[in-house]
Short mmCIF file of C-alpha atoms in Angstrom, two decimals:
data_model
loop_
_atom_site.label_atom_id
_atom_site.label_comp_id
_atom_site.label_asym_id
_atom_site.label_seq_id
_atom_site.Cartn_x
_atom_site.Cartn_y
_atom_site.Cartn_z
CA MET A 1 2.18 -9.24 15.74
CA ASN A 2 1.55 -5.72 17.04
CA GLN A 3 -1.28 -3.60 15.78
CA VAL A 4 -0.18 -0.58 13.74
CA LEU A 5 -1.25 3.04 14.29
CA ALA A 6 -0.71 5.80 11.76
CA VAL A 7 -0.19 9.12 13.56
CA GLY A 8 -0.34 12.38 11.62
CA TYR A 9 2.59 14.37 12.98
CA ASP A 10 3.34 18.08 13.02
CA LEU A 11 3.58 20.78 15.68
CA GLY A 12 0.96 19.93 18.29
CA SER A 13 0.26 18.69 21.79
CA VAL A 14 2.47 15.57 21.70
CA GLY A 15 6.10 15.14 20.65
CA PRO A 16 8.05 12.15 19.36
CA THR A 17 9.23 11.01 22.81
CA GLU A 18 5.67 10.82 24.15
CA LEU A 19 4.46 9.04 21.03
CA ALA A 20 7.18 6.42 21.24
CA ALA A 21 6.56 5.79 24.96
CA ALA A 22 2.80 5.50 24.52
CA GLY A 23 3.23 3.17 21.58
CA ARG A 24 5.40 0.86 23.66
CA ALA A 25 2.93 0.96 26.56
CA CYS A 26 0.04 0.09 24.24
CA GLY A 27 2.00 -2.59 22.43
CA VAL A 28 1.49 -0.95 19.03
CA ASP A 29 3.82 0.03 16.22
CA VAL A 30 3.61 3.74 15.43
CA VAL A 31 3.96 4.94 11.84
CA LEU A 32 4.27 8.69 11.45
CA VAL A 33 2.50 10.37 8.55
CA VAL A 34 4.22 13.67 7.75
CA ASP A 35 4.49 16.42 5.18
CA SER A 36 8.21 17.12 4.88
CA THR A 37 7.57 20.56 3.36
CA CYS A 38 6.17 21.83 6.68
CA ALA A 39 8.74 23.81 8.64
CA HIS A 40 8.53 21.95 11.95
CA VAL A 41 8.55 18.52 10.32
CA ALA A 42 11.54 19.43 8.16
CA SER A 43 13.47 20.55 11.23
CA VAL A 44 13.04 17.22 13.05
CA LEU A 45 12.70 14.76 10.16
CA PRO A 46 16.11 13.09 10.68
CA VAL A 47 15.19 12.38 14.31
CA LEU A 48 11.75 11.08 13.34
CA ARG A 49 13.26 8.70 10.78
CA ARG A 50 15.61 7.24 13.38
CA ARG A 51 12.77 6.47 15.80
CA PHE A 52 9.78 5.61 13.60
CA GLU A 53 8.61 4.30 10.29
CA VAL A 54 7.82 7.52 8.41
CA VAL A 55 5.41 8.01 5.51
CA ASP A 56 6.10 11.31 3.76
CA ILE A 57 2.95 12.45 1.95
CA ALA A 58 4.29 15.82 0.73
CA GLY A 59 2.59 16.74 -2.52
CA LEU A 60 0.28 13.71 -2.55
CA SER A 61 -3.49 13.75 -2.96
CA THR A 62 -5.61 12.23 -0.23
CA VAL A 63 -6.14 9.13 -2.37
CA ASP A 64 -2.41 8.66 -2.95
CA ALA A 65 -1.56 9.47 0.68
CA ALA A 66 -4.03 6.84 1.85
CA GLY A 67 -2.45 4.36 -0.53
CA GLU A 68 1.00 4.98 0.95
CA VAL A 69 -0.32 4.58 4.49
CA ALA A 70 -2.20 1.40 3.54
CA ARG A 71 1.11 -0.26 2.66
CA HIS A 72 1.76 -0.44 6.40
CA ARG A 73 -1.49 -2.34 7.10
CA VAL A 74 -2.59 0.15 9.72
CA ASP A 75 -5.33 -0.63 12.22
CA GLY A 76 -6.10 2.97 13.20
CA VAL A 77 -5.36 6.62 12.49
CA LEU A 78 -5.12 9.67 14.76
CA THR A 79 -3.28 12.92 15.30
CA PHE A 80 -2.43 15.35 18.08
CA SER A 81 -1.98 18.31 15.74
CA ASP A 82 -4.63 20.62 14.29
CA LEU A 83 -2.39 20.91 11.25
CA CYS A 84 -2.98 17.22 10.48
CA LEU A 85 -6.67 16.87 11.30
CA SER A 86 -7.95 17.19 7.73
CA THR A 87 -5.29 14.87 6.34
CA THR A 88 -5.86 12.14 8.91
CA ALA A 89 -9.64 12.38 8.47
CA GLY A 90 -9.26 11.93 4.72
CA ILE A 91 -6.90 8.98 5.10
CA ALA A 92 -9.12 7.29 7.68
CA ASP A 93 -12.14 7.75 5.45
CA ARG A 94 -10.38 6.27 2.40
CA LEU A 95 -9.13 3.28 4.41
CA GLY A 96 -12.49 2.63 6.09
CA LEU A 97 -11.11 3.27 9.60
CA LYS A 98 -14.10 4.47 11.62
CA ARG A 99 -12.45 5.29 14.98
CA TRP A 100 -11.43 8.78 13.94
CA HIS A 101 -13.22 11.99 12.98
CA SER A 102 -15.00 11.86 9.64
CA PRO A 103 -14.12 14.52 7.05
CA ALA A 104 -17.47 16.25 7.71
CA VAL A 105 -16.93 16.36 11.49
CA THR A 106 -13.33 17.49 11.00
CA ALA A 107 -14.46 20.39 8.84
CA VAL A 108 -16.60 21.63 11.74
CA LEU A 109 -13.88 21.02 14.33
CA LEU A 110 -11.60 23.28 12.28
CA ASP A 111 -14.16 26.05 11.76
CA LYS A 112 -15.12 28.13 14.79
CA SER A 113 -17.98 29.78 12.92
CA ALA A 114 -19.45 26.42 11.89
CA GLN A 115 -19.24 25.24 15.50
CA ARG A 116 -21.31 28.18 16.70
CA THR A 117 -23.87 27.53 13.96
CA ALA A 118 -24.15 23.89 15.06
CA TRP A 119 -24.58 24.83 18.72
CA ALA A 120 -27.28 27.35 17.87
CA ALA A 121 -29.12 24.73 15.79
CA ALA A 122 -28.96 22.34 18.75
CA GLY A 123 -30.34 25.00 21.12
CA LEU A 124 -27.15 24.89 23.18
CA ASP A 125 -25.68 28.37 22.74
CA THR A 126 -26.73 31.59 21.06
CA THR A 127 -23.49 33.59 21.13
CA ARG A 128 -23.70 36.07 18.28
CA HIS A 129 -21.14 35.47 15.54
CA ALA A 130 -20.44 36.36 11.92
CA ALA A 131 -17.96 35.04 9.39
CA VAL A 132 -15.41 37.50 8.03
CA ASP A 133 -13.90 36.39 4.73
CA ALA A 134 -12.30 39.72 3.87
CA GLU A 135 -11.50 43.09 5.42
CA THR A 136 -14.49 44.56 3.56
CA GLU A 137 -16.85 42.37 5.64
CA VAL A 138 -15.70 43.61 9.06
CA ALA A 139 -18.21 46.47 9.40
CA ALA A 140 -21.20 44.27 8.57
CA ALA A 141 -19.99 41.56 10.94
CA LEU A 142 -19.68 44.00 13.84
CA ALA A 143 -23.13 45.42 13.09
CA SER A 144 -24.47 41.88 13.55
CA VAL A 145 -22.35 40.88 16.55
CA GLY A 146 -22.10 44.17 18.45
CA LEU A 147 -19.23 45.69 20.41
CA PRO A 148 -17.02 44.85 22.18
CA ALA A 149 -16.27 41.75 20.14
CA VAL A 150 -13.64 39.07 19.62
CA LEU A 151 -12.02 38.81 16.19
CA LYS A 152 -10.10 35.62 15.48
CA PRO A 153 -9.19 33.14 12.74
CA ARG A 154 -11.99 30.71 11.88
CA GLY A 155 -9.50 27.85 11.87
CA GLY A 156 -6.89 29.19 14.27
CA THR A 157 -5.02 27.37 17.00
CA ALA A 158 -2.96 28.24 20.09
CA GLY A 159 -4.58 31.65 20.48
CA GLN A 160 -2.89 33.09 17.40
CA HIS A 161 -4.20 36.42 16.07
CA VAL A 162 -7.07 36.60 18.58
CA SER A 163 -8.03 40.20 19.37
CA ARG A 164 -10.56 42.06 21.45
CA VAL A 165 -11.98 44.97 19.44
CA ASP A 166 -13.87 47.86 20.99
CA ASP A 167 -14.57 49.88 17.86
CA LEU A 168 -14.58 49.57 14.10
CA ASP A 169 -11.12 51.07 13.63
CA GLU A 170 -9.55 48.47 15.95
CA ALA A 171 -11.34 45.68 14.11
CA LEU A 172 -10.29 46.95 10.69
CA ASP A 173 -6.68 47.25 11.82
CA ALA A 174 -6.67 43.70 13.25
CA ALA A 175 -8.29 42.29 10.12
CA ARG A 176 -5.93 44.19 7.83
CA ARG A 177 -2.85 42.80 9.58
CA PHE A 178 -4.29 39.28 9.65
CA PHE A 179 -5.29 39.13 5.99
CA ALA A 180 -1.97 40.66 4.91
CA ASP A 181 -0.08 37.72 6.44
CA ALA A 182 -2.57 34.86 6.10
CA PRO A 183 -2.61 32.36 3.22
CA ARG A 184 -5.22 32.96 0.52
CA GLY A 185 -8.61 31.57 1.53
CA THR A 186 -8.02 31.97 5.26
CA ALA A 187 -10.97 33.58 7.04
CA MET A 188 -11.88 35.10 10.40
CA VAL A 189 -14.91 35.12 12.66
CA ALA A 190 -16.30 37.94 14.80
CA GLU A 191 -17.96 36.85 18.03
CA GLU A 192 -19.87 38.47 20.84
CA LEU A 193 -17.52 39.04 23.78
CA LEU A 194 -18.50 36.70 26.61
CA VAL A 195 -17.86 38.28 30.01
CA GLY A 196 -16.56 35.96 32.70
CA ASP A 197 -17.45 36.03 36.39
CA PRO A 198 -14.22 36.05 38.46
CA ASP A 199 -16.06 34.76 41.51
CA VAL A 200 -16.79 31.37 39.95
CA ALA A 201 -13.22 30.05 39.92
CA GLY A 202 -11.78 32.62 42.32
CA GLU A 203 -10.18 36.03 41.85
CA ALA A 204 -6.67 34.58 41.51
CA PHE A 205 -7.66 32.27 38.68
CA GLY A 206 -9.00 32.44 35.14
CA ASP A 207 -12.67 32.86 34.30
CA TYR A 208 -12.64 29.85 31.97
CA VAL A 209 -11.81 26.13 32.09
CA SER A 210 -11.35 23.23 29.73
CA VAL A 211 -12.88 19.78 29.78
CA GLU A 212 -10.79 16.89 28.49
CA ALA A 213 -12.86 13.95 27.31
CA ALA A 214 -12.55 10.62 25.52
CA VAL A 215 -15.32 9.84 23.01
CA HIS A 216 -16.10 6.24 22.13
CA ASP A 217 -19.03 5.27 19.90
CA GLY A 218 -20.55 8.70 20.52
CA GLU A 219 -20.34 8.38 24.32
CA CYS A 220 -18.35 11.17 25.94
CA LEU A 221 -16.32 10.14 29.00
CA PRO A 222 -14.94 13.16 30.92
CA LEU A 223 -11.33 12.76 31.99
CA GLY A 224 -11.08 15.96 34.02
CA VAL A 225 -11.68 19.70 34.26
CA VAL A 226 -8.53 21.80 33.90
CA GLY A 227 -8.33 25.12 35.74
CA LYS A 228 -6.68 28.15 34.18
CA LEU A 229 -4.70 31.16 35.30
CA PRO A 230 -5.96 34.59 34.21
CA LEU A 231 -5.45 35.34 30.53
CA VAL A 232 -2.65 37.59 29.34
CA PRO A 233 -4.22 40.29 27.12
CA PRO A 234 -5.80 39.97 24.77
CA PHE A 235 -6.57 36.22 25.02
CA ARG A 236 -3.29 34.38 25.64
CA GLU A 237 -3.12 31.49 28.08
CA ARG A 238 -0.92 32.13 31.11
CA GLY A 239 -1.15 28.71 32.74
CA PHE A 240 -3.10 25.58 33.60
CA PHE A 241 -3.61 23.39 36.64
CA LEU A 242 -5.28 20.27 38.03
CA PRO A 243 -7.60 20.02 39.80
CA ALA A 244 -9.72 23.07 39.00
CA THR A 245 -11.22 25.24 41.76
CA LEU A 246 -14.87 24.76 40.80
CA ASP A 247 -17.50 23.57 43.29
CA ALA A 248 -19.42 20.36 42.64
CA ALA A 249 -22.51 22.03 41.17
CA THR A 250 -20.50 24.18 38.75
CA THR A 251 -18.36 21.21 37.75
CA ALA A 252 -21.47 19.18 36.96
CA ARG A 253 -22.88 21.98 34.81
CA VAL A 254 -19.54 22.46 33.01
CA LEU A 255 -19.42 18.76 32.17
CA GLU A 256 -23.03 18.83 30.97
CA VAL A 257 -22.42 21.76 28.62
CA ALA A 258 -19.17 20.27 27.31
CA ASP A 259 -20.88 16.95 26.60
CA ALA A 260 -23.70 18.67 24.73
CA ALA A 261 -21.21 20.76 22.70
CA VAL A 262 -19.29 17.66 21.59
CA ARG A 263 -22.46 15.76 20.69
CA ALA A 264 -23.81 18.70 18.67
CA LEU A 265 -20.73 18.56 16.44
CA GLY A 266 -21.22 14.88 15.70
CA VAL A 267 -17.99 13.62 17.26
CA ARG A 268 -18.05 9.83 17.53
CA ASP A 269 -14.51 8.82 18.60
CA GLY A 270 -11.30 10.41 19.85
CA ILE A 271 -9.93 12.79 22.46
CA VAL A 272 -11.58 16.22 22.56
CA HIS A 273 -10.60 19.43 24.33
CA THR A 274 -13.52 21.79 25.08
CA GLU A 275 -13.08 25.31 26.43
CA LEU A 276 -15.84 27.07 28.38
CA LYS A 277 -16.28 30.59 29.77
CA LEU A 278 -17.48 30.85 33.36
CA THR A 279 -20.14 33.58 33.23
CA ALA A 280 -22.53 34.78 35.91
CA ALA A 281 -25.33 32.99 34.04
CA GLY A 282 -23.42 29.71 33.88
CA PRO A 283 -20.76 28.11 31.66
CA ARG A 284 -20.78 29.06 27.96
CA VAL A 285 -18.96 27.01 25.36
CA LEU A 286 -16.05 28.72 23.58
CA GLU A 287 -14.75 26.02 21.25
CA VAL A 288 -14.17 22.29 20.82
CA ASN A 289 -10.86 20.93 19.56
CA GLY A 290 -10.62 17.50 17.99
CA ARG A 291 -7.39 16.53 19.75
CA ALA A 292 -5.77 16.76 23.19
CA GLY A 293 -5.03 20.24 24.51
CA GLY A 294 -1.42 21.35 24.21
CA HIS A 295 -0.77 21.20 27.95
CA VAL A 296 -3.02 18.26 28.78
CA PRO A 297 -0.83 15.13 28.43
CA ASP A 298 1.84 16.51 30.77
CA LEU A 299 -0.67 17.70 33.39
CA PHE A 300 -2.57 14.41 33.53
CA GLU A 301 0.62 12.36 33.65
CA ARG A 302 2.04 14.34 36.59
CA ALA A 303 -1.25 14.80 38.44
CA PHE A 304 -2.75 11.32 38.09
CA GLY A 305 -0.15 9.09 36.44
CA TYR A 306 -2.64 8.89 33.57
CA SER A 307 -1.59 8.85 29.91
CA VAL A 308 -3.89 10.82 27.62
CA VAL A 309 -1.71 9.74 24.70
CA GLU A 310 -2.22 6.05 25.46
CA THR A 311 -5.95 6.63 25.82
CA ALA A 312 -6.06 8.35 22.43
CA MET A 313 -4.21 5.43 20.85
CA ARG A 314 -6.53 2.87 22.40
CA LEU A 315 -9.57 4.85 21.21
CA ALA A 316 -8.19 4.81 17.66
CA LEU A 317 -8.08 1.00 17.90
CA GLY A 318 -11.69 0.81 19.10
CA GLU A 319 -11.03 0.17 22.79
CA ARG A 320 -13.34 1.61 25.43
CA PRO A 321 -11.50 4.22 27.55
CA SER A 322 -11.18 4.54 31.31
CA ALA A 323 -10.95 7.76 33.31
CA PRO A 324 -8.14 8.73 35.72
CA ASP A 325 -8.35 7.09 39.12
CA GLY A 326 -8.46 9.68 41.91
CA SER A 327 -8.14 13.45 42.08
CA GLY A 328 -4.48 13.79 43.03
CA ASP A 329 -3.03 14.89 46.36
CA ALA A 330 -1.71 18.30 45.27
CA VAL A 331 -2.14 20.97 42.61
CA THR A 332 -0.16 20.27 39.45
CA PHE A 333 0.50 23.24 37.17
CA GLN A 334 2.19 24.72 34.14
CA TYR A 335 3.00 28.44 34.03
CA VAL A 336 3.58 30.00 30.61
CA PHE A 337 5.98 32.93 30.08
CA LEU A 338 4.69 35.31 27.42
CA PRO A 339 6.01 38.59 25.98
CA PRO A 340 4.06 41.84 26.37
CA ARG A 341 1.97 42.96 23.42
CA ASP A 342 4.31 45.74 22.32
CA ALA A 343 7.50 43.65 22.57
CA GLU A 344 9.60 43.16 19.43
CA THR A 345 12.94 41.64 20.49
CA VAL A 346 14.44 40.28 23.70
CA VAL A 347 17.10 42.47 25.33
CA ALA A 348 17.82 40.38 28.44
CA ALA A 349 16.26 37.66 30.62
CA GLU A 350 17.85 37.69 34.07
CA ARG A 351 17.14 36.25 37.53
CA LEU A 352 16.55 32.75 36.15
CA ALA A 353 18.40 31.20 39.09
CA GLU A 354 16.08 32.98 41.53
CA LEU A 355 13.08 31.85 39.52
CA ARG A 356 14.28 28.25 39.50
CA ALA A 357 14.71 28.36 43.29
CA LEU A 358 11.07 29.28 44.00
CA ASP A 359 9.38 26.63 46.12
CA GLY A 360 6.99 24.59 44.00
CA ILE A 361 8.83 24.82 40.67
CA ASP A 362 10.16 21.41 39.67
CA LEU A 363 11.32 22.26 36.16
CA LEU A 364 12.06 25.58 34.50
CA ASP A 365 12.23 25.57 30.70
CA VAL A 366 12.95 29.14 29.59
CA ARG A 367 14.75 29.49 26.27
CA VAL A 368 15.27 33.14 25.45
CA ARG A 369 18.28 34.88 24.00
CA PRO A 370 19.16 38.51 23.37
CA GLY A 371 17.97 39.58 19.94
CA GLN A 372 15.24 36.93 19.76
CA ARG A 373 12.18 38.28 17.94
CA VAL A 374 8.80 37.95 19.65
CA ASP A 375 5.24 38.68 18.55
CA TRP A 376 2.13 38.47 20.76
CA ARG A 377 0.06 37.46 17.72
CA ASP A 378 1.82 34.07 17.74
CA GLY A 379 -0.20 33.10 20.81
CA ALA A 380 1.11 29.99 22.57
CA PHE A 381 3.68 29.47 19.81
CA GLY A 382 5.27 32.79 20.86
CA ARG A 383 5.92 31.77 24.46
CA LEU A 384 9.30 32.34 26.10
CA GLY A 385 9.10 29.13 28.10
CA LYS A 386 7.27 27.28 30.85
CA ALA A 387 7.56 26.43 34.53
CA TYR A 388 6.30 23.04 35.72
CA GLY A 389 5.56 22.06 39.30
CA ARG A 390 3.30 20.96 42.15
CA VAL A 391 2.10 22.82 45.22
CA PRO A 392 -0.01 21.68 48.19
CA ASP A 393 -3.18 23.62 47.34
CA HIS A 394 -4.68 26.42 45.26
CA ALA A 395 -3.71 29.13 47.77
CA ALA A 396 -0.08 28.04 47.40
CA LEU A 397 -0.45 28.20 43.61
CA ALA A 398 -1.74 31.77 43.78
CA ASP A 399 1.21 32.71 46.01
CA LEU A 400 3.69 31.05 43.67
CA VAL A 401 2.26 32.83 40.62
CA ARG A 402 2.75 36.16 42.41
CA GLY A 403 6.30 35.12 43.22
CA ILE A 404 7.02 34.20 39.61
CA GLU A 405 5.71 37.50 38.35
CA ASP A 406 7.61 39.47 40.99
CA THR A 407 10.85 37.70 40.04
CA PHE A 408 11.00 37.35 36.28
CA HIS A 409 10.98 40.53 34.20
CA PRO A 410 12.68 40.08 30.83
CA THR A 411 13.36 43.32 28.97
CA PHE A 412 12.45 43.96 25.34
CA THR A 413 12.68 46.51 22.62
CA THR A 414 9.14 47.75 22.03
CA GLY A 415 7.06 49.37 19.36
CA ARG A 416 5.01 46.53 17.90
CA PRO A 417 1.36 47.52 17.19
CA THR A 418 -1.01 46.07 19.78
#
């Protein structure tokens, strides 16, 4: 009889197709745990029910949700969605399943301010930060943090509502718009702006990286360092690639800092995604996420033939992970199409055939239509699409990025506040 994994499902880094394939490869039965009142889940629920056993926990307490999941005699619990981290931690705790984040660790993983407090206590990082629970606290937070600063949700994901602020008026405006739309009880954090050194990764590339790691019994096994393209203002991710451009010494230091950051948060098991800024003084930790990065499973599969999803499933069952074998023979990338900050609606998106014909692009997934509303504050969730491909080396990637940006210029109505 197969072992059974309960997977908390909502919008995240892994979709139903990947979950089903990984479950088959691992020889496990996947049970999806969902909240049918969530918009994304509701939109795909008929498909999910055709492919999986589904446990709908909408409206249930953690105790009752755990009881429903227990009916399936599950051997492990995990998720690939920030939206499900708290729920899966509570269920795992109630069922005595130890190969997932505890509720206490999950609370820190979902709170960027608490992470910085933990790193400071561990002597790892002293980036100035201050919690902002209401618009009235912005001035005091900036007095503590200094300017320029970064203002972002304490529990945000996908780069949503992240702003650079250079004066008090900008900060108040960003906070006012955030708190007007956010659910009650949602908070922000103000952080010191970390300045990257473009020479570390190279002028054509981003001044930050991520480390993907598998944690087993508190031991952090690095799976790889993912390089980034330069951010789209203010802090939106333009693209990702493997391998990164870092030299051996910088890579070693990045891995050391990432390992220390994960340990300081008390993570014992699971896949983690750690982002670090490449400064002139060395790598500085930005945040740790308690699940795979949104782009990571695809990149590792195409670059190394390595399944991050399978690894996560095996970790949830208590198996010791293995790292990818080899460094790949090319540069594997994703390029993300994003709207400008002042864009409101799409007018036209032309020259897609020319874009698709660019050497190095294997798959173009651009889904835009005239009249489509866009908002930069949606971060990665507001993307227009992606390009996927492989090129011989990093110089070829830089050339291709220039080609993409010379070719594709969607037009928009404008006027949105930036």
